[in-house]
Short mmCIF file of C-alpha atoms in Angstrom, two decimals:
data_model
loop_
_atom_site.label_atom_id
_atom_site.label_comp_id
_atom_site.label_asym_id
_atom_site.label_seq_id
_atom_site.Cartn_x
_atom_site.Cartn_y
_atom_site.Cartn_z
CA UNK A 19 -39.12 -85.57 -30.18
CA UNK A 20 -37.23 -82.21 -30.08
CA UNK A 21 -36.30 -80.73 -26.79
CA UNK A 22 -37.72 -77.25 -26.23
CA UNK A 23 -35.80 -75.18 -23.70
CA UNK A 24 -37.72 -73.65 -20.93
CA UNK A 25 -37.97 -69.86 -21.04
CA UNK A 26 -38.93 -67.98 -17.92
CA UNK A 27 -41.53 -65.31 -18.95
CA UNK A 28 -40.38 -62.98 -16.25
CA UNK A 29 -36.92 -62.94 -17.65
CA UNK A 30 -37.92 -62.68 -21.32
CA UNK A 31 -36.13 -59.63 -22.96
CA UNK A 32 -38.53 -57.07 -24.25
CA UNK A 33 -39.43 -57.28 -27.91
CA UNK A 34 -37.71 -54.62 -30.10
CA UNK A 35 -40.11 -51.68 -30.26
CA UNK A 36 -41.38 -50.31 -33.57
CA UNK A 37 -38.79 -47.62 -34.43
CA UNK A 38 -41.12 -45.92 -36.91
CA UNK A 39 -42.57 -43.39 -34.32
CA UNK A 40 -39.06 -42.73 -33.07
CA UNK A 41 -37.94 -42.13 -36.58
CA UNK A 42 -40.76 -39.80 -37.75
CA UNK A 43 -42.13 -38.00 -34.72
CA UNK A 44 -39.00 -36.36 -33.13
CA UNK A 45 -37.91 -34.52 -36.35
CA UNK A 46 -41.56 -33.53 -37.18
CA UNK A 47 -42.31 -32.28 -33.73
CA UNK A 48 -38.91 -30.45 -33.57
CA UNK A 49 -39.67 -28.71 -36.87
CA UNK A 50 -43.04 -27.72 -35.58
CA UNK A 51 -41.54 -26.45 -32.32
CA UNK A 52 -39.02 -24.40 -34.26
CA UNK A 53 -41.78 -22.96 -36.29
CA UNK A 54 -43.69 -22.01 -33.17
CA UNK A 55 -40.50 -20.19 -31.81
CA UNK A 56 -40.33 -18.26 -35.08
CA UNK A 57 -43.96 -17.21 -34.86
CA UNK A 58 -43.33 -16.11 -31.36
CA UNK A 59 -40.37 -14.04 -32.57
CA UNK A 60 -42.44 -12.24 -35.08
CA UNK A 61 -45.21 -11.66 -32.55
CA UNK A 62 -42.89 -10.41 -29.90
CA UNK A 63 -42.81 -6.65 -30.77
CA UNK A 64 -46.66 -6.29 -30.70
CA UNK A 65 -46.78 -8.26 -27.45
CA UNK A 66 -44.03 -6.05 -25.80
CA UNK A 67 -45.87 -2.88 -26.96
CA UNK A 68 -49.16 -4.09 -25.30
CA UNK A 69 -47.36 -4.40 -21.90
CA UNK A 70 -45.37 -1.20 -22.44
CA UNK A 71 -46.06 1.72 -20.23
CA UNK A 72 -47.88 4.55 -21.90
CA UNK A 73 -45.51 7.28 -20.81
CA UNK A 74 -42.23 8.07 -22.65
CA UNK A 75 -41.47 8.43 -26.34
CA UNK A 76 -43.60 6.23 -28.61
CA UNK A 77 -40.82 5.99 -31.18
CA UNK A 78 -38.39 4.74 -28.49
CA UNK A 79 -40.89 2.15 -27.28
CA UNK A 80 -41.44 0.91 -30.82
CA UNK A 81 -37.76 0.71 -31.57
CA UNK A 82 -36.97 -1.25 -28.37
CA UNK A 83 -39.75 -3.75 -29.05
CA UNK A 84 -38.73 -4.39 -32.63
CA UNK A 85 -34.98 -4.52 -31.54
CA UNK A 86 -35.92 -7.40 -29.28
CA UNK A 87 -37.92 -9.09 -32.00
CA UNK A 88 -35.11 -8.72 -34.62
CA UNK A 89 -32.56 -10.11 -32.05
CA UNK A 90 -34.71 -13.07 -31.30
CA UNK A 91 -35.16 -13.80 -35.04
CA UNK A 92 -31.45 -13.45 -35.69
CA UNK A 93 -30.48 -15.83 -32.92
CA UNK A 94 -33.12 -18.37 -34.02
CA UNK A 95 -31.92 -18.16 -37.60
CA UNK A 96 -28.21 -18.39 -36.96
CA UNK A 97 -28.54 -21.19 -34.37
CA UNK A 98 -31.40 -23.04 -36.15
CA UNK A 99 -29.50 -26.35 -36.85
CA UNK A 100 -28.42 -26.49 -33.23
CA UNK A 101 -31.87 -25.63 -31.97
CA UNK A 102 -33.46 -28.18 -34.28
CA UNK A 103 -31.04 -30.91 -33.18
CA UNK A 104 -31.62 -30.07 -29.48
CA UNK A 105 -35.42 -30.41 -30.01
CA UNK A 106 -34.96 -33.79 -31.60
CA UNK A 107 -32.74 -35.04 -28.88
CA UNK A 108 -35.12 -33.83 -26.16
CA UNK A 109 -38.25 -35.29 -27.86
CA UNK A 110 -36.47 -38.61 -28.55
CA UNK A 111 -35.38 -38.81 -24.90
CA UNK A 112 -38.92 -38.23 -23.65
CA UNK A 113 -40.32 -40.82 -26.09
CA UNK A 114 -37.69 -43.52 -25.15
CA UNK A 115 -37.63 -43.05 -21.39
CA UNK A 116 -39.73 -46.23 -20.70
CA UNK A 117 -37.56 -48.45 -23.01
CA UNK A 118 -35.00 -50.76 -21.38
CA UNK A 119 -31.38 -49.53 -21.63
CA UNK A 120 -30.44 -52.14 -24.31
CA UNK A 121 -33.27 -51.29 -26.65
CA UNK A 122 -32.75 -47.58 -26.04
CA UNK A 123 -29.19 -47.97 -27.09
CA UNK A 124 -30.16 -49.85 -30.20
CA UNK A 125 -32.64 -47.08 -31.40
CA UNK A 126 -30.71 -44.05 -30.19
CA UNK A 127 -29.90 -42.92 -33.76
CA UNK A 128 -33.39 -43.56 -35.17
CA UNK A 129 -34.68 -39.99 -34.42
CA UNK A 130 -31.79 -38.51 -36.42
CA UNK A 131 -32.28 -40.57 -39.64
CA UNK A 132 -34.47 -37.87 -41.29
CA UNK A 133 -32.35 -34.89 -40.03
CA UNK A 134 -30.54 -34.49 -43.35
CA UNK A 135 -33.96 -33.73 -45.05
CA UNK A 136 -34.54 -30.83 -42.82
CA UNK A 137 -31.10 -29.32 -42.38
CA UNK A 138 -30.98 -27.73 -45.88
CA UNK A 139 -34.03 -25.71 -44.91
CA UNK A 140 -32.27 -24.20 -41.94
CA UNK A 141 -29.07 -23.69 -43.83
CA UNK A 142 -31.08 -21.75 -46.47
CA UNK A 143 -32.01 -19.28 -43.71
CA UNK A 144 -28.45 -18.19 -43.07
CA UNK A 145 -28.04 -15.76 -46.10
CA UNK A 146 -31.33 -14.04 -45.08
CA UNK A 147 -30.12 -13.66 -41.46
CA UNK A 148 -26.85 -12.02 -42.65
CA UNK A 149 -28.29 -9.90 -45.55
CA UNK A 150 -28.47 -6.13 -45.51
CA UNK A 151 -32.19 -6.20 -44.75
CA UNK A 152 -32.11 -9.34 -42.48
CA UNK A 153 -32.94 -9.38 -38.76
CA UNK A 154 -29.32 -9.04 -37.70
CA UNK A 155 -28.80 -5.82 -39.73
CA UNK A 156 -32.21 -4.47 -38.68
CA UNK A 157 -31.25 -5.16 -35.03
CA UNK A 158 -28.18 -3.05 -35.42
CA UNK A 159 -30.06 -0.22 -37.15
CA UNK A 160 -32.66 -0.26 -34.36
CA UNK A 161 -30.02 -0.16 -31.70
CA UNK A 162 -28.29 2.80 -33.31
CA UNK A 163 -31.63 4.69 -33.53
CA UNK A 164 -32.37 3.86 -29.88
CA UNK A 165 -28.99 5.35 -28.88
CA UNK A 166 -29.57 8.35 -31.05
CA UNK A 167 -32.87 9.12 -29.20
CA UNK A 168 -31.46 8.52 -25.86
CA UNK A 169 -28.53 10.83 -26.56
CA UNK A 170 -30.93 13.51 -27.94
CA UNK A 171 -29.06 13.53 -31.26
CA UNK A 172 -31.98 12.98 -33.74
CA UNK A 173 -32.19 14.90 -36.92
CA UNK A 174 -34.33 18.06 -36.92
CA UNK A 175 -36.05 19.88 -39.82
CA UNK A 176 -38.68 22.59 -40.13
CA UNK A 177 -41.29 21.20 -42.61
CA UNK A 178 -44.83 20.98 -43.70
CA UNK A 179 -46.57 17.65 -43.94
CA UNK A 180 -48.64 15.90 -46.64
CA UNK A 181 -52.22 14.98 -45.83
CA UNK A 182 -51.77 11.65 -47.63
CA UNK A 183 -50.72 8.76 -45.40
CA UNK A 184 -49.97 5.02 -46.07
CA UNK A 185 -49.55 1.95 -43.79
CA UNK A 186 -45.93 1.22 -43.07
CA UNK A 187 -44.72 -2.19 -44.42
CA UNK A 188 -41.88 -2.44 -41.95
CA UNK A 189 -43.64 -1.88 -38.58
CA UNK A 190 -46.67 -4.15 -39.16
CA UNK A 191 -49.32 -5.80 -37.00
CA UNK A 192 -49.10 -3.20 -34.34
CA UNK A 193 -51.71 -3.15 -31.58
CA UNK A 194 -54.22 -0.41 -31.30
CA UNK A 195 -52.54 2.98 -30.41
CA UNK A 196 -49.11 1.77 -31.72
CA UNK A 197 -49.69 1.92 -35.47
CA UNK A 198 -47.10 3.44 -37.74
CA UNK A 199 -48.01 5.33 -40.89
CA UNK A 200 -45.85 6.88 -43.65
CA UNK A 201 -46.15 10.58 -44.51
CA UNK A 202 -44.20 12.80 -46.86
CA UNK A 203 -42.67 15.97 -45.49
CA UNK A 204 -41.57 19.01 -47.56
CA UNK A 205 -39.09 21.76 -46.88
CA UNK A 206 -37.09 24.05 -49.03
CA UNK A 207 -34.09 21.75 -48.73
CA UNK A 208 -35.94 18.46 -49.28
CA UNK A 209 -36.64 18.80 -53.00
CA UNK A 210 -39.95 18.64 -54.80
CA UNK A 211 -40.39 14.93 -54.00
CA UNK A 212 -39.97 15.48 -50.26
CA UNK A 213 -38.87 12.89 -47.73
CA UNK A 214 -40.92 10.01 -46.37
CA UNK A 215 -41.00 9.66 -42.61
CA UNK A 216 -42.71 7.14 -40.28
CA UNK A 217 -45.10 8.65 -37.87
CA UNK A 218 -46.20 6.72 -34.66
CA UNK A 219 -49.98 6.81 -34.20
CA UNK A 220 -49.55 8.61 -30.91
CA UNK A 221 -48.19 11.67 -32.82
CA UNK A 222 -51.12 11.93 -35.07
CA UNK A 223 -53.13 13.90 -32.47
CA UNK A 224 -50.42 16.62 -32.55
CA UNK A 225 -50.90 17.21 -36.29
CA UNK A 226 -53.48 19.67 -37.59
CA UNK A 227 -55.46 18.15 -40.48
CA UNK A 228 -56.37 21.64 -41.72
CA UNK A 229 -52.69 22.52 -42.09
CA UNK A 230 -51.75 19.55 -44.28
CA UNK A 231 -50.37 20.12 -47.75
CA UNK A 232 -52.41 18.83 -50.67
CA UNK A 233 -50.14 16.88 -53.00
CA UNK A 234 -50.01 18.46 -56.48
CA UNK A 235 -50.57 22.02 -55.18
CA UNK A 236 -47.58 22.45 -52.89
CA UNK A 237 -45.50 24.17 -55.61
CA UNK A 238 -48.34 25.62 -57.65
CA UNK A 239 -49.70 28.15 -55.17
CA UNK A 240 -48.75 30.02 -52.16
CA UNK A 241 -48.45 28.01 -48.91
CA UNK A 242 -51.09 30.14 -47.11
CA UNK A 243 -52.72 28.09 -44.30
CA UNK A 244 -50.09 25.42 -44.30
CA UNK A 245 -48.90 24.51 -40.83
CA UNK A 246 -45.13 24.14 -40.34
CA UNK A 247 -43.67 21.73 -37.89
CA UNK A 248 -40.32 21.11 -36.38
CA UNK A 249 -39.88 17.30 -36.64
CA UNK A 250 -37.32 15.17 -34.95
CA UNK A 251 -36.57 11.78 -36.41
CA UNK A 252 -34.01 8.88 -36.37
CA UNK A 253 -31.35 8.54 -39.07
CA UNK A 254 -31.98 4.79 -39.94
CA UNK A 255 -35.61 4.14 -39.74
CA UNK A 256 -36.68 7.78 -40.06
CA UNK A 257 -39.11 7.27 -37.27
CA UNK A 258 -40.52 10.53 -35.99
CA UNK A 259 -39.86 11.22 -32.30
CA UNK A 260 -41.67 14.53 -32.05
CA UNK A 261 -43.55 16.97 -34.33
CA UNK A 262 -44.04 20.48 -32.84
CA UNK A 263 -46.02 23.16 -34.63
CA UNK A 264 -43.98 26.32 -35.30
CA UNK A 265 -44.55 29.68 -36.92
CA UNK A 266 -42.67 30.16 -40.13
#
């Protein structure tokens, strides 16, 4: 009869846990967490504008809000592999806290087994972050326009304004009262095609609809009844800071 050694149940080492949850959940949850941060970065400018005080320059408030959003996106994009890895380590630590030290040591690398599948996605973000129209470049342009407004060195022109307007594709998803639209302005030095500027919604009340130019008739008839404006706008985003009616 074989001799079976006695095993004390209170001293039995824990069974090795199923490592599948530790292998799958941390990278998936980390990827979802990073996606949530990215959505927060895109939603940051409208949120900042909602809590922004009403006084002051609308153009300056919009630029400051989008500067913060572009900076957040650039940091997330450039540091995305590190942020992703930190999320995995944090989630894995939370999931394995109740394991005994020996088992925790054995499965410490399990959460990172799928990391190579996700890293190419984050590496692919780098060229977009560093491109001429990426968040980092837009952040620099917004900062330059902010400094231009604060220094009172915006561009000025005496112009008349087209009655046609279009939603702006750059400053999108603005809350009510902070919309930005595109309008074409004309002046003797701007050429027949005019120049497209971005007008904050708050400036629309300063424009006289009766004095707008009808496109197609601007150079075919006298400009009787057309209202002239002295507009001030930024160099990079061509965001209008002020539009004052003037006599021409």
